[in-house]
């Protein structure tokens, strides 16, 4: 679902709202998983979590690409990866603490884990809708000159500051079709999937 999601996030006019909405839906599904009573319900919940979760990482990469030039973007991607690893490192500790709520209000600890993570995610998603800008032109806390500089910096790096000879979709497709690296990658992917 990451590919269709990134196509959607590239087409919508409010990418921050799209990503934040997916985050809120993820939180709602996660909190609802606390109500499951059998393996089938748990697997269905996990399927829909994965479905919605596909928006996050590629969506975050796309979102950052709207605001930073290539040199700045690489540092932000490194920070994103590091943050993901820190989340993995401390997520287990948080889960252990939440699991100690076992029996509080007659709710099992694993159910508390889903409820707390889901509710916290929905709360943060609502907050991010109001914080994250959708374009460089509506970044809060910047002057008009600073916004213009962000837009110029991005356009200059992309080679789009007065360029009118961009390659169209058809020419890009033909270039990919005749590129030997495309066929090498397809061969590698098919050999990996065959195993």
Tab-separated table of C-alpha atoms in Angstrom:
chain	number	residue	atom	x	y	z
A	1	UNK	CA	0.000	0.000	0.000
A	2	UNK	CA	3.006	2.333	0.156
A	3	UNK	CA	3.059	2.935	-3.595
A	4	UNK	CA	-0.643	3.863	-3.962
A	5	UNK	CA	-0.381	5.952	-0.805
A	6	UNK	CA	2.535	7.959	-2.154
A	7	UNK	CA	0.676	8.500	-5.414
A	8	UNK	CA	-2.221	9.892	-3.386
A	9	UNK	CA	-0.033	12.073	-1.155
A	10	UNK	CA	1.594	13.500	-4.285
A	11	UNK	CA	-1.797	14.403	-5.764
A	12	UNK	CA	-3.588	15.876	-2.753
A	13	UNK	CA	-3.248	19.585	-2.057
A	14	UNK	CA	-2.961	19.050	1.705
A	15	UNK	CA	-0.288	16.369	2.277
A	16	UNK	CA	0.072	17.206	5.976
A	17	UNK	CA	-3.656	16.700	6.498
A	18	UNK	CA	-3.552	13.402	4.559
A	19	UNK	CA	-0.650	12.034	6.620
A	20	UNK	CA	-2.133	13.265	9.899
A	21	UNK	CA	-5.522	11.764	9.007
A	22	UNK	CA	-3.908	8.403	8.318
A	23	UNK	CA	-2.146	8.712	11.662
A	24	UNK	CA	-5.470	9.351	13.422
A	25	UNK	CA	-7.091	6.366	11.691
A	26	UNK	CA	-4.125	4.235	12.748
A	27	UNK	CA	-4.661	5.331	16.360
A	28	UNK	CA	-8.381	4.554	16.204
A	29	UNK	CA	-7.750	1.067	14.783
A	30	UNK	CA	-5.042	0.446	17.382
A	31	UNK	CA	-7.341	1.460	20.235
A	32	UNK	CA	-10.132	-0.707	18.802
A	33	UNK	CA	-7.805	-3.716	18.800
A	34	UNK	CA	-8.152	-3.704	22.587
A	35	UNK	CA	-11.711	-4.983	22.055
A	36	UNK	CA	-10.688	-8.096	20.112
A	37	UNK	CA	-11.606	-11.440	21.629
A	38	UNK	CA	-10.113	-13.947	19.191
A	39	UNK	CA	-7.228	-14.528	16.805
A	40	UNK	CA	-9.298	-13.623	13.735
A	41	UNK	CA	-10.171	-10.209	15.161
A	42	UNK	CA	-6.551	-9.592	16.065
A	43	UNK	CA	-5.370	-10.492	12.549
A	44	UNK	CA	-8.047	-8.327	10.912
A	45	UNK	CA	-7.059	-5.414	13.113
A	46	UNK	CA	-3.392	-5.944	12.294
A	47	UNK	CA	-4.191	-6.095	8.572
A	48	UNK	CA	-5.968	-2.735	8.684
A	49	UNK	CA	-3.200	-1.263	10.843
A	50	UNK	CA	-0.667	-2.260	8.193
A	51	UNK	CA	-2.921	-0.877	5.479
A	52	UNK	CA	-3.016	2.565	7.123
A	53	UNK	CA	0.577	2.409	8.399
A	54	UNK	CA	1.789	2.318	4.787
A	55	UNK	CA	1.192	6.073	4.620
A	56	UNK	CA	3.762	7.028	7.265
A	57	UNK	CA	7.343	6.364	6.234
A	58	UNK	CA	7.151	7.015	2.488
A	59	UNK	CA	4.734	9.860	3.199
A	60	UNK	CA	7.219	11.418	5.615
A	61	UNK	CA	10.004	11.111	3.047
A	62	UNK	CA	7.834	12.753	0.394
A	63	UNK	CA	6.675	15.451	2.816
A	64	UNK	CA	10.254	16.399	3.730
A	65	UNK	CA	11.174	16.535	0.043
A	66	UNK	CA	8.723	19.425	-0.345
A	67	UNK	CA	10.740	21.698	1.941
A	68	UNK	CA	14.434	20.822	1.698
A	69	UNK	CA	17.036	20.704	-1.040
A	70	UNK	CA	18.971	17.477	-1.604
A	71	UNK	CA	21.777	18.264	0.823
A	72	UNK	CA	19.373	19.302	3.576
A	73	UNK	CA	17.068	16.366	2.813
A	74	UNK	CA	19.719	13.704	3.468
A	75	UNK	CA	20.320	14.997	6.997
A	76	UNK	CA	16.551	15.013	7.699
A	77	UNK	CA	16.208	11.439	6.404
A	78	UNK	CA	19.071	10.373	8.669
A	79	UNK	CA	17.296	12.021	11.618
A	80	UNK	CA	14.057	10.240	10.657
A	81	UNK	CA	15.820	6.857	10.568
A	82	UNK	CA	17.552	7.587	13.877
A	83	UNK	CA	14.257	8.620	15.442
A	84	UNK	CA	12.678	5.409	14.209
A	85	UNK	CA	15.428	3.377	15.848
A	86	UNK	CA	15.137	5.373	19.086
A	87	UNK	CA	11.404	4.692	19.039
A	88	UNK	CA	12.124	0.982	18.685
A	89	UNK	CA	14.645	1.125	21.510
A	90	UNK	CA	12.368	2.880	23.988
A	91	UNK	CA	9.056	1.472	22.773
A	92	UNK	CA	9.703	-1.798	24.579
A	93	UNK	CA	10.371	0.020	27.851
A	94	UNK	CA	7.148	1.996	27.471
A	95	UNK	CA	5.248	-1.210	26.712
A	96	UNK	CA	6.611	-2.874	29.865
A	97	UNK	CA	5.397	0.060	31.931
A	98	UNK	CA	1.945	-0.023	30.330
A	99	UNK	CA	1.647	-3.792	30.762
A	100	UNK	CA	1.991	-3.243	34.529
A	101	UNK	CA	-1.501	-1.722	34.388
A	102	UNK	CA	-2.802	-5.301	34.103
A	103	UNK	CA	-6.081	-5.534	36.005
A	104	UNK	CA	-6.654	-1.801	36.453
A	105	UNK	CA	-10.394	-1.189	35.912
A	106	UNK	CA	-10.646	-4.884	35.046
A	107	UNK	CA	-8.718	-4.439	31.778
A	108	UNK	CA	-5.808	-6.690	30.809
A	109	UNK	CA	-2.403	-5.058	30.368
A	110	UNK	CA	-2.135	-5.888	26.677
A	111	UNK	CA	-5.470	-4.151	26.087
A	112	UNK	CA	-4.180	-1.079	27.952
A	113	UNK	CA	-1.209	-1.066	25.585
A	114	UNK	CA	-3.462	-0.792	22.528
A	115	UNK	CA	-5.736	1.787	24.180
A	116	UNK	CA	-2.963	4.094	25.388
A	117	UNK	CA	-0.941	3.929	22.175
A	118	UNK	CA	-4.087	4.477	20.092
A	119	UNK	CA	-5.407	7.422	22.088
A	120	UNK	CA	-1.960	9.085	22.233
A	121	UNK	CA	-1.583	8.668	18.466
A	122	UNK	CA	-4.980	10.241	17.755
A	123	UNK	CA	-4.125	13.167	20.041
A	124	UNK	CA	-0.794	13.765	18.315
A	125	UNK	CA	-2.419	13.464	14.877
A	126	UNK	CA	-4.914	16.197	15.752
A	127	UNK	CA	-2.062	18.393	16.991
A	128	UNK	CA	0.009	17.796	13.833
A	129	UNK	CA	-2.854	18.843	11.544
A	130	UNK	CA	-2.466	22.341	12.990
A	131	UNK	CA	1.346	22.376	13.172
A	132	UNK	CA	2.571	20.847	9.906
A	133	UNK	CA	2.527	23.112	6.842
A	134	UNK	CA	1.162	21.799	3.546
A	135	UNK	CA	3.441	23.870	1.316
A	136	UNK	CA	6.543	26.019	1.822
A	137	UNK	CA	4.301	29.034	1.276
A	138	UNK	CA	2.271	28.468	4.447
A	139	UNK	CA	4.985	27.679	6.996
A	140	UNK	CA	3.970	29.325	10.260
A	141	UNK	CA	6.444	31.485	12.133
A	142	UNK	CA	8.336	32.624	9.026
A	143	UNK	CA	8.341	36.026	7.409
A	144	UNK	CA	7.342	36.396	3.759
A	145	UNK	CA	11.008	36.784	2.829
A	146	UNK	CA	11.932	33.554	4.633
A	147	UNK	CA	9.104	31.687	2.877
A	148	UNK	CA	10.266	33.012	-0.486
A	149	UNK	CA	13.825	31.892	0.293
A	150	UNK	CA	12.621	28.348	1.174
A	151	UNK	CA	10.722	28.183	-2.116
A	152	UNK	CA	13.680	29.559	-4.081
A	153	UNK	CA	16.156	27.208	-2.344
A	154	UNK	CA	14.000	24.212	-3.193
A	155	UNK	CA	13.371	25.275	-6.806
A	156	UNK	CA	17.048	26.085	-7.429
A	157	UNK	CA	18.136	22.671	-6.211
A	158	UNK	CA	15.540	20.928	-8.365
A	159	UNK	CA	16.743	22.780	-11.449
A	160	UNK	CA	13.314	24.346	-11.853
A	161	UNK	CA	14.089	28.010	-11.437
A	162	UNK	CA	13.504	29.125	-15.078
A	163	UNK	CA	13.736	25.707	-16.717
A	164	UNK	CA	11.000	24.940	-19.224
A	165	UNK	CA	12.472	21.851	-20.939
A	166	UNK	CA	11.462	19.252	-18.338
A	167	UNK	CA	11.025	15.656	-19.425
A	168	UNK	CA	7.416	14.531	-19.797
A	169	UNK	CA	5.935	11.323	-18.410
A	170	UNK	CA	6.143	9.508	-21.745
A	171	UNK	CA	9.817	10.405	-22.305
A	172	UNK	CA	10.610	9.335	-18.727
A	173	UNK	CA	8.878	5.999	-19.287
A	174	UNK	CA	10.820	5.391	-22.529
A	175	UNK	CA	14.102	6.312	-20.809
A	176	UNK	CA	13.379	3.796	-18.033
A	177	UNK	CA	12.390	1.154	-20.576
A	178	UNK	CA	15.667	1.346	-22.505
A	179	UNK	CA	17.875	1.676	-19.409
A	180	UNK	CA	19.730	-1.611	-18.719
A	181	UNK	CA	19.658	-0.884	-14.970
A	182	UNK	CA	15.855	-1.188	-15.031
A	183	UNK	CA	16.072	-4.682	-16.491
A	184	UNK	CA	18.862	-5.657	-14.093
A	185	UNK	CA	16.739	-4.550	-11.143
A	186	UNK	CA	13.721	-6.476	-12.455
A	187	UNK	CA	15.895	-9.569	-12.840
A	188	UNK	CA	17.195	-9.228	-9.289
A	189	UNK	CA	13.704	-8.731	-7.894
A	190	UNK	CA	12.306	-11.721	-9.750
A	191	UNK	CA	15.154	-13.959	-8.515
A	192	UNK	CA	14.591	-12.813	-4.928
A	193	UNK	CA	10.833	-13.404	-5.149
A	194	UNK	CA	11.407	-16.855	-6.674
A	195	UNK	CA	13.318	-17.898	-3.569
